[in-house]
Structures are given as structure tokens and as C-alpha cells.
Amino acid sequence: MEVSRVKDYVRMLRDSRRPHISTTDIGVITPYNRQVQHIRKVLRGSNGEGIKVGSVEEFQGQERKVIIVSTVRSSAKEVEFDLRHTLGFVANDRRFNVTITRAQALLIIVGDASVLGLDPLWRSFLSYVHREGGWKGSPIPWEGGDAGNAYSASQRSAVAMDDLALLIERTRTMNLSLGGGGAGNADDTDVQEGNVDRPWREDE
């Protein structure tokens, strides 16, 4: 689903005549190696050669006119497992800063706002996007205007885990009503890559 959305955005950008956007003007950032490989494969098959796809660390010191961020959406069936690991990707000040500052003209965030909003810093940023008219898709799942950047890292982590527990409980209730299963067979190794700080590129 999320990879298809990335592909759709790339197609719309490439079809745009004003301004003209080339493949080398577009970058895609995603936290997991499997997602990187998947997006590269999909884009190669849809005239996306030249689009850089990589992790946050790979984009250190680089910019593109357009950056698409694929945060890896959690499915309802695997939400508890995904949230506990995806949180390690979003709750990181340095990765957040690099992620949102790579775009020269347009930044597109693709993901689950309920997951990103667990981190008050992301919630504050997404609230700003919503207030400024840049929000697309499902309604924002919280009241706008949260001052998340006032939290320390430890406070953000504590608040996020409290919100996570509430979201997991709501999802469990939803799964029971839908007859859903447990956490599924997500790949632990691939998910853990989103939590590990890989070597950062030197600024060019």
C-alpha cells in the first residue's frame, strides 16, 4: 500500500510539466533495508531510474528538489509489533532533522499519522503541516497545535509509550471485533534496522 503510494507520487511528479521534475530531482527516504530494496525495484519497473532511494543516514549532506519519506505504515494485524519497532525510527531527533531538511522545494510524508504522532516532535511537525494546508488523506487523529518540540527526549519517550499503550488497546479491541489475529510474522531483523544508528555520511 505505502510503496504504491510512493509510486503514485513519483508518477504525478514526473507527469507535471510546470515545474518539470526529473528523476534526479527526486529522493525517497525510508528506514528499513527491505523497504529500500522494494521501492527501488518498483521504481525501476516504472521509469524511475535515477531516483535515489535510501535510509536517513544515506541522505546526510544531500538534498533533492523533492523528498518522499516512506515511514512504513503499520497494518492493523501487526500494529503492536510494528509500533514498538517503528517508534525507534521516529523517536530520534537527528534522524527527524535530517529527514525533514533534505527537500529543497517539496517534502511528502507517507505513513500512518497515528504512529508518527506517538512522538510529540513528529506530532508538532504534522500539526504545523495540517494548519498550513499541506495535509492530505485521512483526518488528523489529534487536535492540532501540539507543542511537541518542548519535550526532552526522555519525556517524549514516556509520553509516546503511554500513547502507544492506549493505541494498542484500541487496536486489540478492533481486531477482536473484526476477527483479526496476532502480531503476524514480521521480519525481526529488518524491523530492527530501523532502530540502529548506521554510520552517517560525511557532508559533501
PDB file of C-alpha atoms in Angstrom:
ATOM      1  CA  MET A   1       0.000   0.000   0.000  1.00  0.00           C
ATOM      2  CA  GLU A   2       2.634   2.526   1.064  1.00  0.00           C
ATOM      3  CA  VAL A   3       5.016   1.590  -1.760  1.00  0.00           C
ATOM      4  CA  SER A   4       2.157   2.023  -4.226  1.00  0.00           C
ATOM      5  CA  ARG A   5       1.511   5.484  -2.808  1.00  0.00           C
ATOM      6  CA  VAL A   6       5.176   6.397  -3.272  1.00  0.00           C
ATOM      7  CA  LYS A   7       4.991   5.151  -6.862  1.00  0.00           C
ATOM      8  CA  ASP A   8       1.857   7.237  -7.472  1.00  0.00           C
ATOM      9  CA  TYR A   9       3.522  10.390  -6.165  1.00  0.00           C
ATOM     10  CA  VAL A  10       6.554   9.774  -8.379  1.00  0.00           C
ATOM     11  CA  ARG A  11       4.290   9.334 -11.400  1.00  0.00           C
ATOM     12  CA  MET A  12       2.409  12.562 -10.649  1.00  0.00           C
ATOM     13  CA  LEU A  13       5.660  14.457 -10.216  1.00  0.00           C
ATOM     14  CA  ARG A  14       7.079  13.105 -13.463  1.00  0.00           C
ATOM     15  CA  ASP A  15       3.845  13.939 -15.321  1.00  0.00           C
ATOM     16  CA  SER A  16       3.990  17.530 -14.113  1.00  0.00           C
ATOM     17  CA  ARG A  17       5.055  19.994 -16.782  1.00  0.00           C
ATOM     18  CA  ARG A  18       5.283  23.076 -14.598  1.00  0.00           C
ATOM     19  CA  PRO A  19       7.663  22.776 -12.994  1.00  0.00           C
ATOM     20  CA  HIS A  20       9.458  19.986 -14.812  1.00  0.00           C
ATOM     21  CA  ILE A  21      10.718  17.355 -12.367  1.00  0.00           C
ATOM     22  CA  SER A  22      13.371  14.859 -13.481  1.00  0.00           C
ATOM     23  CA  THR A  23      14.119  11.584 -11.724  1.00  0.00           C
ATOM     24  CA  THR A  24      17.372  13.031 -10.373  1.00  0.00           C
ATOM     25  CA  ASP A  25      15.319  15.746  -8.643  1.00  0.00           C
ATOM     26  CA  ILE A  26      13.520  13.137  -6.503  1.00  0.00           C
ATOM     27  CA  GLY A  27      14.721  11.263  -3.430  1.00  0.00           C
ATOM     28  CA  VAL A  28      12.955   8.653  -1.297  1.00  0.00           C
ATOM     29  CA  ILE A  29      13.886   8.136   2.361  1.00  0.00           C
ATOM     30  CA  THR A  30      12.749   5.050   4.281  1.00  0.00           C
ATOM     31  CA  PRO A  31      14.077   3.409   7.480  1.00  0.00           C
ATOM     32  CA  TYR A  32      14.185  -0.300   6.622  1.00  0.00           C
ATOM     33  CA  ASN A  33      16.508  -2.038   4.163  1.00  0.00           C
ATOM     34  CA  ARG A  34      13.699  -4.266   2.888  1.00  0.00           C
ATOM     35  CA  GLN A  35      11.582  -1.208   2.136  1.00  0.00           C
ATOM     36  CA  VAL A  36      14.547   0.433   0.379  1.00  0.00           C
ATOM     37  CA  GLN A  37      15.001  -2.609  -1.870  1.00  0.00           C
ATOM     38  CA  HIS A  38      11.272  -2.920  -2.522  1.00  0.00           C
ATOM     39  CA  ILE A  39      10.870   0.721  -3.532  1.00  0.00           C
ATOM     40  CA  ARG A  40      13.959   0.580  -5.760  1.00  0.00           C
ATOM     41  CA  LYS A  41      12.553  -2.467  -7.542  1.00  0.00           C
ATOM     42  CA  VAL A  42       9.133  -0.885  -8.028  1.00  0.00           C
ATOM     43  CA  LEU A  43      10.562   2.387  -9.321  1.00  0.00           C
ATOM     44  CA  ARG A  44      12.947   0.630 -11.724  1.00  0.00           C
ATOM     45  CA  GLY A  45       9.920  -1.018 -13.288  1.00  0.00           C
ATOM     46  CA  SER A  46       8.088   2.285 -13.723  1.00  0.00           C
ATOM     47  CA  ASN A  47      10.672   4.554 -15.364  1.00  0.00           C
ATOM     48  CA  GLY A  48      12.066   5.656 -12.024  1.00  0.00           C
ATOM     49  CA  GLU A  49      15.737   5.165 -12.838  1.00  0.00           C
ATOM     50  CA  GLY A  50      17.786   7.978 -11.356  1.00  0.00           C
ATOM     51  CA  ILE A  51      15.676   8.368  -8.224  1.00  0.00           C
ATOM     52  CA  LYS A  52      17.827   7.959  -5.118  1.00  0.00           C
ATOM     53  CA  VAL A  53      16.236   5.634  -2.553  1.00  0.00           C
ATOM     54  CA  GLY A  54      17.962   5.116   0.781  1.00  0.00           C
ATOM     55  CA  SER A  55      17.983   5.380   4.555  1.00  0.00           C
ATOM     56  CA  VAL A  56      18.107   8.629   6.508  1.00  0.00           C
ATOM     57  CA  GLU A  57      21.845   8.200   7.044  1.00  0.00           C
ATOM     58  CA  GLU A  58      22.465   7.831   3.293  1.00  0.00           C
ATOM     59  CA  PHE A  59      20.918  11.259   2.675  1.00  0.00           C
ATOM     60  CA  GLN A  60      23.115  13.077   5.201  1.00  0.00           C
ATOM     61  CA  GLY A  61      24.662  16.046   3.377  1.00  0.00           C
ATOM     62  CA  GLN A  62      22.466  15.572   0.290  1.00  0.00           C
ATOM     63  CA  GLU A  63      19.384  17.385  -0.955  1.00  0.00           C
ATOM     64  CA  ARG A  64      16.789  16.903  -3.689  1.00  0.00           C
ATOM     65  CA  LYS A  65      14.109  19.228  -5.019  1.00  0.00           C
ATOM     66  CA  VAL A  66      11.521  16.704  -3.868  1.00  0.00           C
ATOM     67  CA  ILE A  67      11.848  14.248  -0.983  1.00  0.00           C
ATOM     68  CA  ILE A  68       9.301  11.490  -0.350  1.00  0.00           C
ATOM     69  CA  VAL A  69       9.508   9.933   3.121  1.00  0.00           C
ATOM     70  CA  SER A  70       8.112   6.406   3.406  1.00  0.00           C
ATOM     71  CA  THR A  71       7.739   5.766   7.140  1.00  0.00           C
ATOM     72  CA  VAL A  72       6.349   2.219   6.646  1.00  0.00           C
ATOM     73  CA  ARG A  73       2.685   2.068   7.571  1.00  0.00           C
ATOM     74  CA  SER A  74       1.644  -0.426  10.255  1.00  0.00           C
ATOM     75  CA  SER A  75      -1.166  -2.829   9.395  1.00  0.00           C
ATOM     76  CA  ALA A  76      -3.969  -3.378  11.898  1.00  0.00           C
ATOM     77  CA  LYS A  77      -2.943  -7.031  12.310  1.00  0.00           C
ATOM     78  CA  GLU A  78       0.675  -6.200  13.143  1.00  0.00           C
ATOM     79  CA  VAL A  79       0.195  -2.826  14.788  1.00  0.00           C
ATOM     80  CA  GLU A  80       1.556  -3.775  18.225  1.00  0.00           C
ATOM     81  CA  PHE A  81       4.751  -5.288  16.786  1.00  0.00           C
ATOM     82  CA  ASP A  82       5.227  -2.526  14.220  1.00  0.00           C
ATOM     83  CA  LEU A  83       4.600   0.326  16.626  1.00  0.00           C
ATOM     84  CA  ARG A  84       7.156  -0.884  19.139  1.00  0.00           C
ATOM     85  CA  HIS A  85       9.853  -1.008  16.443  1.00  0.00           C
ATOM     86  CA  THR A  86       8.824   1.855  14.175  1.00  0.00           C
ATOM     87  CA  LEU A  87       8.898   4.094  17.228  1.00  0.00           C
ATOM     88  CA  GLY A  88      12.658   3.626  17.319  1.00  0.00           C
ATOM     89  CA  PHE A  89      12.827   5.229  13.883  1.00  0.00           C
ATOM     90  CA  VAL A  90      10.658   8.244  14.608  1.00  0.00           C
ATOM     91  CA  ALA A  91      11.803   8.989  18.179  1.00  0.00           C
ATOM     92  CA  ASN A  92      15.253  10.157  17.131  1.00  0.00           C
ATOM     93  CA  ASP A  93      15.976  13.888  16.925  1.00  0.00           C
ATOM     94  CA  ARG A  94      18.867  13.611  14.479  1.00  0.00           C
ATOM     95  CA  ARG A  95      17.022  11.362  12.053  1.00  0.00           C
ATOM     96  CA  PHE A  96      13.987  13.639  12.242  1.00  0.00           C
ATOM     97  CA  ASN A  97      16.102  16.714  11.480  1.00  0.00           C
ATOM     98  CA  VAL A  98      17.890  15.104   8.532  1.00  0.00           C
ATOM     99  CA  THR A  99      14.652  13.645   7.176  1.00  0.00           C
ATOM    100  CA  ILE A 100      12.682  16.879   7.009  1.00  0.00           C
ATOM    101  CA  THR A 101      15.557  19.089   5.792  1.00  0.00           C
ATOM    102  CA  ARG A 102      16.605  17.161   2.661  1.00  0.00           C
ATOM    103  CA  ALA A 103      13.907  18.701   0.440  1.00  0.00           C
ATOM    104  CA  GLN A 104      14.660  21.945  -1.394  1.00  0.00           C
ATOM    105  CA  ALA A 105      11.089  22.582  -2.574  1.00  0.00           C
ATOM    106  CA  LEU A 106       8.638  19.812  -1.634  1.00  0.00           C
ATOM    107  CA  LEU A 107       8.505  17.285   1.215  1.00  0.00           C
ATOM    108  CA  ILE A 108       5.981  14.425   1.072  1.00  0.00           C
ATOM    109  CA  ILE A 109       5.439  12.234   4.151  1.00  0.00           C
ATOM    110  CA  VAL A 110       3.741   8.879   3.522  1.00  0.00           C
ATOM    111  CA  GLY A 111       2.750   6.933   6.619  1.00  0.00           C
ATOM    112  CA  ASP A 112       0.363   6.389   9.495  1.00  0.00           C
ATOM    113  CA  ALA A 113      -0.184   9.615  11.429  1.00  0.00           C
ATOM    114  CA  SER A 114      -1.306   7.628  14.485  1.00  0.00           C
ATOM    115  CA  VAL A 115       2.165   6.036  14.615  1.00  0.00           C
ATOM    116  CA  LEU A 116       4.148   9.196  13.843  1.00  0.00           C
ATOM    117  CA  GLY A 117       2.029  11.165  16.305  1.00  0.00           C
ATOM    118  CA  LEU A 118       3.253   8.986  19.167  1.00  0.00           C
ATOM    119  CA  ASP A 119       6.388  11.131  19.082  1.00  0.00           C
ATOM    120  CA  PRO A 120       5.451  14.696  20.173  1.00  0.00           C
ATOM    121  CA  LEU A 121       8.128  16.171  17.879  1.00  0.00           C
ATOM    122  CA  TRP A 122       6.594  14.485  14.829  1.00  0.00           C
ATOM    123  CA  ARG A 123       3.128  15.383  16.127  1.00  0.00           C
ATOM    124  CA  SER A 124       4.104  19.040  16.363  1.00  0.00           C
ATOM    125  CA  PHE A 125       5.533  18.976  12.831  1.00  0.00           C
ATOM    126  CA  LEU A 126       2.467  17.233  11.389  1.00  0.00           C
ATOM    127  CA  SER A 127       0.184  19.667  13.226  1.00  0.00           C
ATOM    128  CA  TYR A 128       2.077  22.508  11.539  1.00  0.00           C
ATOM    129  CA  VAL A 129       1.619  20.849   8.137  1.00  0.00           C
ATOM    130  CA  HIS A 130      -2.101  20.478   8.865  1.00  0.00           C
ATOM    131  CA  ARG A 131      -2.509  24.110   9.955  1.00  0.00           C
ATOM    132  CA  GLU A 132      -0.680  25.371   6.859  1.00  0.00           C
ATOM    133  CA  GLY A 133      -2.912  23.403   4.470  1.00  0.00           C
ATOM    134  CA  GLY A 134      -0.439  20.703   3.469  1.00  0.00           C
ATOM    135  CA  TRP A 135      -2.373  17.751   4.928  1.00  0.00           C
ATOM    136  CA  LYS A 136      -3.760  15.090   2.560  1.00  0.00           C
ATOM    137  CA  GLY A 137      -5.616  11.843   3.225  1.00  0.00           C
ATOM    138  CA  SER A 138      -7.339  10.752   6.439  1.00  0.00           C
ATOM    139  CA  PRO A 139      -8.261  13.429   9.006  1.00  0.00           C
ATOM    140  CA  ILE A 140      -5.589  14.321  11.538  1.00  0.00           C
ATOM    141  CA  PRO A 141      -6.123  11.937  14.511  1.00  0.00           C
ATOM    142  CA  TRP A 142      -5.493  14.537  17.234  1.00  0.00           C
ATOM    143  CA  GLU A 143      -6.204  18.176  17.996  1.00  0.00           C
ATOM    144  CA  GLY A 144      -3.797  20.449  16.113  1.00  0.00           C
ATOM    145  CA  GLY A 145      -1.296  22.765  17.755  1.00  0.00           C
ATOM    146  CA  ASP A 146       0.658  20.373  19.975  1.00  0.00           C
ATOM    147  CA  ALA A 147       3.968  21.904  21.126  1.00  0.00           C
ATOM    148  CA  GLY A 148       5.886  18.644  20.927  1.00  0.00           C
ATOM    149  CA  ASN A 149       9.304  20.185  20.474  1.00  0.00           C
ATOM    150  CA  ALA A 150       9.181  21.443  24.068  1.00  0.00           C
ATOM    151  CA  TYR A 151       9.679  17.880  25.324  1.00  0.00           C
ATOM    152  CA  SER A 152      13.045  16.413  26.251  1.00  0.00           C
ATOM    153  CA  ALA A 153      13.976  13.077  24.696  1.00  0.00           C
ATOM    154  CA  SER A 154      13.090  11.184  27.888  1.00  0.00           C
ATOM    155  CA  GLN A 155       9.765  12.990  28.240  1.00  0.00           C
ATOM    156  CA  ARG A 156       8.938  12.307  24.601  1.00  0.00           C
ATOM    157  CA  SER A 157       9.711   8.632  25.070  1.00  0.00           C
ATOM    158  CA  ALA A 158       7.495   8.391  28.168  1.00  0.00           C
ATOM    159  CA  VAL A 159       4.594  10.192  26.506  1.00  0.00           C
ATOM    160  CA  ALA A 160       4.977   8.086  23.372  1.00  0.00           C
ATOM    161  CA  MET A 161       4.885   4.828  25.316  1.00  0.00           C
ATOM    162  CA  ASP A 162       1.751   5.934  27.178  1.00  0.00           C
ATOM    163  CA  ASP A 163       0.069   6.801  23.891  1.00  0.00           C
ATOM    164  CA  LEU A 164       1.335   3.546  22.409  1.00  0.00           C
ATOM    165  CA  ALA A 165      -0.333   1.512  25.156  1.00  0.00           C
ATOM    166  CA  LEU A 166      -3.649   3.255  24.502  1.00  0.00           C
ATOM    167  CA  LEU A 167      -3.379   2.772  20.747  1.00  0.00           C
ATOM    168  CA  ILE A 168      -2.502  -0.912  21.142  1.00  0.00           C
ATOM    169  CA  GLU A 169      -5.528  -1.441  23.396  1.00  0.00           C
ATOM    170  CA  ARG A 170      -7.835   0.251  20.884  1.00  0.00           C
ATOM    171  CA  THR A 171      -6.361  -1.845  18.083  1.00  0.00           C
ATOM    172  CA  ARG A 172      -6.787  -5.079  20.045  1.00  0.00           C
ATOM    173  CA  THR A 173     -10.450  -4.221  20.542  1.00  0.00           C
ATOM    174  CA  MET A 174     -10.802  -3.504  16.832  1.00  0.00           C
ATOM    175  CA  ASN A 175      -9.084  -6.779  15.924  1.00  0.00           C
ATOM    176  CA  LEU A 176     -11.445  -8.735  18.172  1.00  0.00           C
ATOM    177  CA  SER A 177     -14.458  -7.135  16.518  1.00  0.00           C
ATOM    178  CA  LEU A 178     -13.014  -7.887  13.077  1.00  0.00           C
ATOM    179  CA  GLY A 179     -11.870 -11.396  13.977  1.00  0.00           C
ATOM    180  CA  GLY A 180      -8.229 -10.401  13.453  1.00  0.00           C
ATOM    181  CA  GLY A 181      -5.142 -12.319  14.558  1.00  0.00           C
ATOM    182  CA  GLY A 182      -1.985 -11.515  16.464  1.00  0.00           C
ATOM    183  CA  ALA A 183       1.252  -9.824  15.549  1.00  0.00           C
ATOM    184  CA  GLY A 184       1.905 -11.911  12.455  1.00  0.00           C
ATOM    185  CA  ASN A 185       5.269 -12.936  11.058  1.00  0.00           C
ATOM    186  CA  ALA A 186       7.051  -9.627  10.569  1.00  0.00           C
ATOM    187  CA  ASP A 187      10.782  -9.869   9.912  1.00  0.00           C
ATOM    188  CA  ASP A 188      12.540  -9.019  13.201  1.00  0.00           C
ATOM    189  CA  THR A 189      15.932  -8.397  11.582  1.00  0.00           C
ATOM    190  CA  ASP A 190      14.591  -5.953   9.030  1.00  0.00           C
ATOM    191  CA  VAL A 191      12.490  -4.084  11.582  1.00  0.00           C
ATOM    192  CA  GLN A 192      15.423  -3.788  13.980  1.00  0.00           C
ATOM    193  CA  GLU A 193      17.404  -1.989  11.269  1.00  0.00           C
ATOM    194  CA  GLY A 194      15.078   0.963  11.782  1.00  0.00           C
ATOM    195  CA  ASN A 195      16.262   1.225  15.382  1.00  0.00           C
ATOM    196  CA  VAL A 196      20.033   1.078  14.802  1.00  0.00           C
ATOM    197  CA  ASP A 197      22.044   4.208  14.081  1.00  0.00           C
ATOM    198  CA  ARG A 198      24.058   3.344  10.986  1.00  0.00           C
ATOM    199  CA  PRO A 199      27.193   5.327  10.054  1.00  0.00           C
ATOM    200  CA  TRP A 200      26.343   8.803   8.839  1.00  0.00           C
ATOM    201  CA  ARG A 201      27.632  10.090   5.524  1.00  0.00           C
ATOM    202  CA  GLU A 202      30.136  12.918   5.684  1.00  0.00           C
ATOM    203  CA  ASP A 203      28.790  16.209   4.360  1.00  0.00           C
ATOM    204  CA  GLU A 204      29.847  16.786   0.785  1.00  0.00           C
TER     205      GLU A 204
END
